[in-house]
mmCIF file of C-alpha atoms in Angstrom:
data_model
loop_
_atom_site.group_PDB
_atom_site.id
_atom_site.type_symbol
_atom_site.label_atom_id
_atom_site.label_comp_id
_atom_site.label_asym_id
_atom_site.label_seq_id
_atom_site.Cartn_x
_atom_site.Cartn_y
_atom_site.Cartn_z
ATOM 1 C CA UNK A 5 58.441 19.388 85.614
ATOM 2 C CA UNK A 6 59.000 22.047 87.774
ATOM 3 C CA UNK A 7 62.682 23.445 89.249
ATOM 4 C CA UNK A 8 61.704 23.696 93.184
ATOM 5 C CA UNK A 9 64.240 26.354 93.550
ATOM 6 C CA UNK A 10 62.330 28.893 91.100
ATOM 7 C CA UNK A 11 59.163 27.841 93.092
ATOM 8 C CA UNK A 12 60.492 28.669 96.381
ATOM 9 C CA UNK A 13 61.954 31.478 96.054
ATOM 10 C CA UNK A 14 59.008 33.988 94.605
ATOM 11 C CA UNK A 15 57.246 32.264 97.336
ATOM 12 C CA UNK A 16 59.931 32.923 100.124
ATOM 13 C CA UNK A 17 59.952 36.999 99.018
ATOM 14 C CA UNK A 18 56.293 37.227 98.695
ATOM 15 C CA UNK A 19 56.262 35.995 102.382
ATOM 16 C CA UNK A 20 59.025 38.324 103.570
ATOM 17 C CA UNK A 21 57.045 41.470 102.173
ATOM 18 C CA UNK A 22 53.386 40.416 103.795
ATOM 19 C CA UNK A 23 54.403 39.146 106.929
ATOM 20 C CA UNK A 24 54.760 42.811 108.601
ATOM 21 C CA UNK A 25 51.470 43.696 106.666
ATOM 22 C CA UNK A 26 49.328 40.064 107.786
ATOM 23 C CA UNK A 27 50.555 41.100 111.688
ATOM 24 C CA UNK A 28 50.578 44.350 112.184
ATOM 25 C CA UNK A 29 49.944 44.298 115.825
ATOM 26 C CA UNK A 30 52.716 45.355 118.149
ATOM 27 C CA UNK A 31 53.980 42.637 119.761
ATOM 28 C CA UNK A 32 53.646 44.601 122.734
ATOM 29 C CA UNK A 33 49.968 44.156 122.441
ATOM 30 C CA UNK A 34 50.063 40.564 122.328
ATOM 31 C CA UNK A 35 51.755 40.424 126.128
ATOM 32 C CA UNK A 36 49.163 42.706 127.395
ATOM 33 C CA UNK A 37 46.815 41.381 130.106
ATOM 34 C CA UNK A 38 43.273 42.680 128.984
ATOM 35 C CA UNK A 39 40.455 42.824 132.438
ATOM 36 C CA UNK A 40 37.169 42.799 131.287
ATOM 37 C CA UNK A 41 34.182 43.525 133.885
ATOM 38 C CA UNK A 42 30.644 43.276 133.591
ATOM 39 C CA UNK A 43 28.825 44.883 136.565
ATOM 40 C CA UNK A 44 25.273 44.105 137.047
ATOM 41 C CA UNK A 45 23.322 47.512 136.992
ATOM 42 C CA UNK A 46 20.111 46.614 136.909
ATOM 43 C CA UNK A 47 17.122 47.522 139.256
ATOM 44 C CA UNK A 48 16.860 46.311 142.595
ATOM 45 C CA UNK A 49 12.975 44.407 142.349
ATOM 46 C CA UNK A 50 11.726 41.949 144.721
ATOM 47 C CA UNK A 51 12.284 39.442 145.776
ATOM 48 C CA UNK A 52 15.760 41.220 146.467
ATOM 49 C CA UNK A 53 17.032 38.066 147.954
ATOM 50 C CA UNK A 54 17.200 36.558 143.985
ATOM 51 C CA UNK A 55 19.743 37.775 141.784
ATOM 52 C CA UNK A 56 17.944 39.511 138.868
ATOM 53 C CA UNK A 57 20.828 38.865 136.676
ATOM 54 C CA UNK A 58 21.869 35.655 134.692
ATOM 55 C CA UNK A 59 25.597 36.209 133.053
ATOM 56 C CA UNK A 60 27.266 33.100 131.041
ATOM 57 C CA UNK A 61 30.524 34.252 129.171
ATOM 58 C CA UNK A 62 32.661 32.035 126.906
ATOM 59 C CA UNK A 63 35.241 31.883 123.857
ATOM 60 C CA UNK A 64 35.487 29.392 121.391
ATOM 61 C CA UNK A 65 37.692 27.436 123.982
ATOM 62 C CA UNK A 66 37.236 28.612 127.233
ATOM 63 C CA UNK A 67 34.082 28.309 128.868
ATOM 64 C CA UNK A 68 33.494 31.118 132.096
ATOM 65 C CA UNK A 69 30.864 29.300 133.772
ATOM 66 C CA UNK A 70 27.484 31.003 134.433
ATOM 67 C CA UNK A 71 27.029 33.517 137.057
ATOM 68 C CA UNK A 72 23.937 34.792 139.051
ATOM 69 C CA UNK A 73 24.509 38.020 139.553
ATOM 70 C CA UNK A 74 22.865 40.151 142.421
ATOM 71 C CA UNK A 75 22.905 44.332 141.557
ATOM 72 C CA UNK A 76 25.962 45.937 141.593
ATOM 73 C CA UNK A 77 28.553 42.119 141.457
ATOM 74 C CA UNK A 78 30.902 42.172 138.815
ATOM 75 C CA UNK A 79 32.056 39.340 136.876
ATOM 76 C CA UNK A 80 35.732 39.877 135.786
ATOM 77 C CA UNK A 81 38.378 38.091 133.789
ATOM 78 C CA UNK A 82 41.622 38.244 132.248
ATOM 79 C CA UNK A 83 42.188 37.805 128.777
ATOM 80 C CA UNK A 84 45.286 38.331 126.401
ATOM 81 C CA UNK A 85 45.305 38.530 122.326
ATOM 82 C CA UNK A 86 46.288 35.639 120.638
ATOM 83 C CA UNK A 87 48.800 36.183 118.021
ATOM 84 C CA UNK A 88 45.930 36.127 114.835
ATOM 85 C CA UNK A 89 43.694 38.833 116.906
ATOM 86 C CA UNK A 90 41.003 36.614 116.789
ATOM 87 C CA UNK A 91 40.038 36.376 120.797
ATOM 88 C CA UNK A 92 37.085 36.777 121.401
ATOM 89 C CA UNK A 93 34.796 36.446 124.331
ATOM 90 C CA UNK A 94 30.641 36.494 124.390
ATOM 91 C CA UNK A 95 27.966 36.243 127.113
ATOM 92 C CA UNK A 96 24.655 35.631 127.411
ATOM 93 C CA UNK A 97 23.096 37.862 129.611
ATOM 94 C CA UNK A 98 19.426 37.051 131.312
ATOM 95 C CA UNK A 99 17.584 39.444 133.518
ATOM 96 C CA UNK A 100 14.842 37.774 135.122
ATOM 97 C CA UNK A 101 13.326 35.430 132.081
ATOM 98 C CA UNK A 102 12.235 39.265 131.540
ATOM 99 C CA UNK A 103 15.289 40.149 128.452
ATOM 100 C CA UNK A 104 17.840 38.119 126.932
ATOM 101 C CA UNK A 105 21.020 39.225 124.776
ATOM 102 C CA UNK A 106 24.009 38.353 123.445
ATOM 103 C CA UNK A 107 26.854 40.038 122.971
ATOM 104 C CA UNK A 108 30.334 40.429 122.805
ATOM 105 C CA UNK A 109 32.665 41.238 125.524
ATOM 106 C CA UNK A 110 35.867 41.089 124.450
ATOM 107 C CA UNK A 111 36.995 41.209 120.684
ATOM 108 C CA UNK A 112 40.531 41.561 119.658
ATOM 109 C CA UNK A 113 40.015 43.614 116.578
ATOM 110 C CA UNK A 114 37.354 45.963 118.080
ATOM 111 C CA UNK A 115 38.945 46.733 121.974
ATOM 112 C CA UNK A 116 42.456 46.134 121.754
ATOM 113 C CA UNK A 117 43.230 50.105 121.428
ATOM 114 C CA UNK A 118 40.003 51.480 123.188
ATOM 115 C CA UNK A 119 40.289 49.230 126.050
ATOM 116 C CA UNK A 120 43.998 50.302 126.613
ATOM 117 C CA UNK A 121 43.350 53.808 128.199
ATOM 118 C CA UNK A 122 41.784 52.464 131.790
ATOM 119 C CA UNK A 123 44.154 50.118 133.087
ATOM 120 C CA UNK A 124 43.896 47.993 130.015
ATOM 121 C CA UNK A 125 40.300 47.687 131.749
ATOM 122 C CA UNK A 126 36.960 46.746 129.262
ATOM 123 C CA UNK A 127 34.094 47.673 131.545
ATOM 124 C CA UNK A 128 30.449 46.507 130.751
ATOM 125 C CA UNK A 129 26.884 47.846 132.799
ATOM 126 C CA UNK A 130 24.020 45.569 132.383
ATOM 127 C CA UNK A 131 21.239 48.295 133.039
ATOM 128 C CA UNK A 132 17.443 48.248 132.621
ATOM 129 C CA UNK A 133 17.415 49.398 128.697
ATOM 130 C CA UNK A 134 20.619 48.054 127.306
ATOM 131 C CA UNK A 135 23.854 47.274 128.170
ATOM 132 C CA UNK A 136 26.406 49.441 128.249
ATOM 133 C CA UNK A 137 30.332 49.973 127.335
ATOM 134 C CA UNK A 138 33.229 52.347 128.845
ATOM 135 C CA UNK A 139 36.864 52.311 128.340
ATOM 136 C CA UNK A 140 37.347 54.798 131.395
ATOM 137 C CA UNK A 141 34.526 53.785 133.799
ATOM 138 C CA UNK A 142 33.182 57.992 133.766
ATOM 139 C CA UNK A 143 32.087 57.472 129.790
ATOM 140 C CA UNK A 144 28.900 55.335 129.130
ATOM 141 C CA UNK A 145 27.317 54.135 125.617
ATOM 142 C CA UNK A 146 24.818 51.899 125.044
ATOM 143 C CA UNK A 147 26.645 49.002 122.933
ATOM 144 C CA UNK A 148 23.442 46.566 122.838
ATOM 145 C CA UNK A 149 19.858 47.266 123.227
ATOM 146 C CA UNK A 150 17.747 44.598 124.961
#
């Protein structure tokens, strides 16, 4: 057989040396309190007393509820990295039964350092041709065509 105490110990100094490299996320970041906003920016069309905007948002374990949206509500929430950086947040966003998308709102790996300038703030515009992504709420790109 085997001696367990040859076994263990490669294994113990193999995980000393890559368990820096498998996290290597402050753990600063992992206490920060992430506020994500999606602000509906779409066209005001009648009938102006219907909201022309549809917005369900979820993660794997957390479901937001869905949200009709008249122009210019935002729908906000909190959100905080989990230790793996695998949070992640998506919507479904439905103007109308005119355009539908999904996208993401919130991923760990992709807005944990550009959402960190604004007040820790990730700030989404649902507008007529796309919706659109700022980490400062002056900047706008277009992160997902309709």
């Amino acid at each position: 057989m085997f001696n367990l105490k040859e076994m263990l110990l490669p294994l113990m100094l193999a995980l000393c040396i890559m368990y820096p490299l498998a996290f290597s996320v402050s753990e600063d970041i992992l206490l920060i309190n992430y506020h994500i906003h999606i602000i509906n920016d779409l066209p005001l069309e009648p009938p102006t007393n219907v909201p022309s905007l549809n917005l369900h948002c979820k993660s794997k374990d957390k479901d937001l509820g869905e949200r009709a949206m008249f122009q210019h509500q935002d729908y906000a929430w909190d959100s905080k990295i989990n230790l793996f950086r695998t949070t992640l947040f998506f919507c479904n966003a439905r103007w109308r039964n005119k355009k539908q998308r999904y996208f993401e709102a919130f991923k760990a790996t992709r807005d944990e350092d550009r959402c960190l300038d604004y007040h820790f703030s990730c700030i989404w515009s649902v507008r007529y041709d796309g919706i659109y992504f700022s980490s400062d709420n002056y900047t706008w790109t277009m992160q997902y065509p309709w």
